[in-house]
Coordinates of C-alpha atoms in Angstrom, one line a residue:
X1 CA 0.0 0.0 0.0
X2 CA 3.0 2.3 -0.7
X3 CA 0.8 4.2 -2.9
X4 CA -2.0 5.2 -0.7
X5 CA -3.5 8.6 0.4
X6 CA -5.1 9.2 3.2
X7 CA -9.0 7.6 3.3
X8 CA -9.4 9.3 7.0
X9 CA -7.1 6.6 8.2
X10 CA -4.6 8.6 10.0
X11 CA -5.9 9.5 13.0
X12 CA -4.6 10.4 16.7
X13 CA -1.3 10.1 15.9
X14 CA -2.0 6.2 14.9
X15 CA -0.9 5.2 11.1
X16 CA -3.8 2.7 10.1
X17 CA -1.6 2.0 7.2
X18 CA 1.1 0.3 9.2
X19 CA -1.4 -1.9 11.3
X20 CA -3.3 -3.1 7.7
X21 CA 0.4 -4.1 7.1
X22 CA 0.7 -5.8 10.2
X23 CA -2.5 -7.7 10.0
X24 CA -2.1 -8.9 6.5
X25 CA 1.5 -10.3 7.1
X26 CA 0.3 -12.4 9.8
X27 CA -2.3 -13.6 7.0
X28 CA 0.8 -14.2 5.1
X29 CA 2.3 -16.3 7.6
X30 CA -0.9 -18.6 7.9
X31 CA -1.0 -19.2 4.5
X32 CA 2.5 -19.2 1.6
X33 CA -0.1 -18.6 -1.2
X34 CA -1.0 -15.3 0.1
X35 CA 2.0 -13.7 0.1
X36 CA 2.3 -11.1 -2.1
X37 CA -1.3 -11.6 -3.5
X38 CA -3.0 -9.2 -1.5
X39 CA -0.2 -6.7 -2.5
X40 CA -0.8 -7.3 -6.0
X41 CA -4.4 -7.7 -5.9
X42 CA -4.0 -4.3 -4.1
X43 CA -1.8 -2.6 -6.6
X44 CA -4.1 -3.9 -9.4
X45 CA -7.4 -2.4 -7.7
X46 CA -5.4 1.3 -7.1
X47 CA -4.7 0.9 -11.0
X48 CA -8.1 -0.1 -12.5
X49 CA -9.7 2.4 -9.6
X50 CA -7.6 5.6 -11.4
X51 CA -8.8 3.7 -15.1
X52 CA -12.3 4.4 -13.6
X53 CA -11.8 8.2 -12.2
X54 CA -13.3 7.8 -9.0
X55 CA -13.0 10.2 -6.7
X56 CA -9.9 10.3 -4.7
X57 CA -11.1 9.0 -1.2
X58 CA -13.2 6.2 -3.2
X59 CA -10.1 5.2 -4.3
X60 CA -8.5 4.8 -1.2
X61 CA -11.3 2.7 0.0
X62 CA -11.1 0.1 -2.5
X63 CA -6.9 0.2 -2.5
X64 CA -7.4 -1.1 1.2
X65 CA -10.2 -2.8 0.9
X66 CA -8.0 -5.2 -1.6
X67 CA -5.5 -5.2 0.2
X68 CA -7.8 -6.3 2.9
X69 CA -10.0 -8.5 1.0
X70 CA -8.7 -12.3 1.6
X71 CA -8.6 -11.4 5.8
X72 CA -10.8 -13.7 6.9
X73 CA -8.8 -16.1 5.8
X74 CA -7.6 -16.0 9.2
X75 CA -10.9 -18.0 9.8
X76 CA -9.9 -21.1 7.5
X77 CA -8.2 -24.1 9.4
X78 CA -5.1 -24.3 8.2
X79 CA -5.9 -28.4 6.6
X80 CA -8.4 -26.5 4.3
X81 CA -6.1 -23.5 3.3
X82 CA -3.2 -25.4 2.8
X83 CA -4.2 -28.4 1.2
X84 CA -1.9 -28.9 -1.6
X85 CA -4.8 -31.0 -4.1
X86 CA -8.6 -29.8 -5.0
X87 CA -10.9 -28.9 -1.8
X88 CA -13.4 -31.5 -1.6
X89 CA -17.2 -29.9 -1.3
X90 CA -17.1 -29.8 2.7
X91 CA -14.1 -27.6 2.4
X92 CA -14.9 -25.7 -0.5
X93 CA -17.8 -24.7 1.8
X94 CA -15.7 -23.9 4.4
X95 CA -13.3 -21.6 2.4
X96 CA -16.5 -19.8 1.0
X97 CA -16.8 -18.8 4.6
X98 CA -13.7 -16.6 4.3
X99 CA -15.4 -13.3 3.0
X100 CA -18.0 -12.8 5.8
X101 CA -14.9 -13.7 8.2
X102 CA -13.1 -10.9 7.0
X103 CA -16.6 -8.3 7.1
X104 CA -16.7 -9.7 10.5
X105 CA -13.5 -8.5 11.5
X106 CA -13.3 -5.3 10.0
X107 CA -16.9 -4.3 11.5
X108 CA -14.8 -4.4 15.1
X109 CA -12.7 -1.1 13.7
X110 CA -14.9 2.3 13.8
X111 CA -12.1 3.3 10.7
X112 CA -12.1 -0.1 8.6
X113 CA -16.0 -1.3 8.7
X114 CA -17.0 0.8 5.9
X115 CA -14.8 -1.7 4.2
X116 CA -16.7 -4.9 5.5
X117 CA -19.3 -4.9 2.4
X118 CA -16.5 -4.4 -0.1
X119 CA -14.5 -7.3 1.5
X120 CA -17.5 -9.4 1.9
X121 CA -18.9 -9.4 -1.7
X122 CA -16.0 -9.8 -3.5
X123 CA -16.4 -12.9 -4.9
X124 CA -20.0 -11.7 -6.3
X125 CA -20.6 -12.8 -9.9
X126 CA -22.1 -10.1 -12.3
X127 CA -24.6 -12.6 -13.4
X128 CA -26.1 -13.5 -9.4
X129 CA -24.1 -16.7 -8.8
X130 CA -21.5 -16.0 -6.9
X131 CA -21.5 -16.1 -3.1
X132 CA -22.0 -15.4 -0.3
X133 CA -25.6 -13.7 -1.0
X134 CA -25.8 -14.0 -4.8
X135 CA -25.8 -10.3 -5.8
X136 CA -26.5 -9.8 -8.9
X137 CA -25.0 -6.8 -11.5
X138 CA -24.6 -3.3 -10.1
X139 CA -26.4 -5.1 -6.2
X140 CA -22.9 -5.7 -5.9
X141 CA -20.5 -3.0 -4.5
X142 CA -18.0 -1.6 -7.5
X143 CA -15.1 -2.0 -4.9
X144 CA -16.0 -5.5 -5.0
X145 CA -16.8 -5.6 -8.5
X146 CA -13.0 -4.2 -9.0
X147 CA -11.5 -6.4 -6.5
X148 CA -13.4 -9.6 -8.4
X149 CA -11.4 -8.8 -11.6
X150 CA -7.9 -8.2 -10.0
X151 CA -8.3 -11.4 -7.6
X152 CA -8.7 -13.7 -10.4
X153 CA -5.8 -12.1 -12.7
X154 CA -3.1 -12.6 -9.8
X155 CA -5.0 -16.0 -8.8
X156 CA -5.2 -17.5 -12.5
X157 CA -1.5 -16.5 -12.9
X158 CA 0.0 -17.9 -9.7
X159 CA 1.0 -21.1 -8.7
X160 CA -1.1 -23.3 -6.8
X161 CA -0.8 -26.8 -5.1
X162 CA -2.7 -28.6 -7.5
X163 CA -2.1 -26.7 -10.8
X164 CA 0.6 -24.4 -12.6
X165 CA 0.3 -20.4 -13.4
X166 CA -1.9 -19.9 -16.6
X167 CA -0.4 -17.8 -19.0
X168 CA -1.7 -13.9 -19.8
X169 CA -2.9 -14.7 -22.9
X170 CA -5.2 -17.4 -20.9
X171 CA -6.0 -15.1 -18.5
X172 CA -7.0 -12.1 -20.4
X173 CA -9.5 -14.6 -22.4
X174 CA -11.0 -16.0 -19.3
X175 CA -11.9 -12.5 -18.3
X176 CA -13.0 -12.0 -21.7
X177 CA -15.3 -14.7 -22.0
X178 CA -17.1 -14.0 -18.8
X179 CA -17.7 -10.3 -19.1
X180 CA -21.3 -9.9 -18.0
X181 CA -20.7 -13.3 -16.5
X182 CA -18.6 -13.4 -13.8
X183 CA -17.4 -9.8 -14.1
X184 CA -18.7 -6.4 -14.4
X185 CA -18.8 -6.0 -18.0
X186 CA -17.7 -2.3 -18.4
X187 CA -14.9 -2.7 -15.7
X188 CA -14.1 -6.0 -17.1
X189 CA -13.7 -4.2 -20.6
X190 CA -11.5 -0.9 -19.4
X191 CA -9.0 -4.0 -17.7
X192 CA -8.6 -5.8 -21.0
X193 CA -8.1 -2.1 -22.5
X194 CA -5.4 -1.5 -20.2
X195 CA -4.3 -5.0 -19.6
X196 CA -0.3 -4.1 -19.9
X197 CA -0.9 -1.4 -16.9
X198 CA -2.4 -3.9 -14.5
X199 CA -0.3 -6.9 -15.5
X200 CA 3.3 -5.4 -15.9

């Protein structure tokens, strides 16, 4: 979050920025796969955020709220987050627990719960079947909406126990193919316009 403003977050001589920091590295140490992708999912959100012109403090909210967005994690028994093969169904349903983890924590801070509904939608689908309410099209928040788009790029392109990092050009047509789909179509559209500047 080294390119951050302010988002009301420095307050009584406290720097929010430096505990978000602290609370997503101990996500990192939970969980290897993490490391890093909140950053870039972070970095990604900041970029496609300025693509969009929002307003400077909306901004903010979703660069945090990315950076943020995976938290409840925390939540997940280790046997479930780390298991190097496929989830089986019980634990898929388990894992899909993670986002309303994560709105649940950030509703404890008085500065971070106007996150929580970012955090917990973000794995909305534009097209009502995601989870963990099935919002459908602009029901969902456009933070999350971002934050969908940049958590599959750096997810499809990493490694992962049971497969190998996609290619780009795999990506970018995945995302392509589920415009209106899985993805906010006119979001989905300015990333693949832009794709160099998020992907670099």
């Amino acid at each position: 979050m080294n390119r951050g403003s302010e988002f009301k977050l420095c307050t009584g001589g406290i720097d929010y920025h430096e505990i978000i920091e602290c609370i997503v590295s101990a996500l990192d140490a939970k969980d290897p796969y993490t490391a890093g992708h909140s950053q870039r999912v972070s970095d990604m959100a900041l970029t496609l955020s300025e693509l969009l012109e929002l307003d400077k403090d909306e901004i903010e909210k979703i660069h945090i709220a990315a950076h943020l967005h995976d938290i409840g994690k925390i939540g997940v028994p280790d046997s479930v987050l780390n298991k190097p093969d496929k989830l089986s169904e019980a634990e898929w349903e388990c894992m899909k627990k993670h986002p309303r983890i994560g709105a649940d924590i950030l509703s404890k801070s008085r500065h971070l719960k106007e996150l929580k509904d970012i955090v917990l939608y973000h794995h909305e689908r534009f097209d009502g079947n995601g989870y963990p309410e099935g919002l459908k099209g602009e029901e969902i928040p456009l933070g999350a909406r971002i934050i969908a788009i940049c958590d599959s790029i750096d997810t499809m392109t990493s490694d992962r126990g049971y497969r190998s990092a996609y290619s780009l050009k795999h990506c970018y047509k995945e995302i392509e193919k589920n415009l209106g789909i899985m993805y906010d179509p006119v979001i989905g559209a300015l990333a693949l316009k832009h794709w160099g500047r998020l992907t670099f």
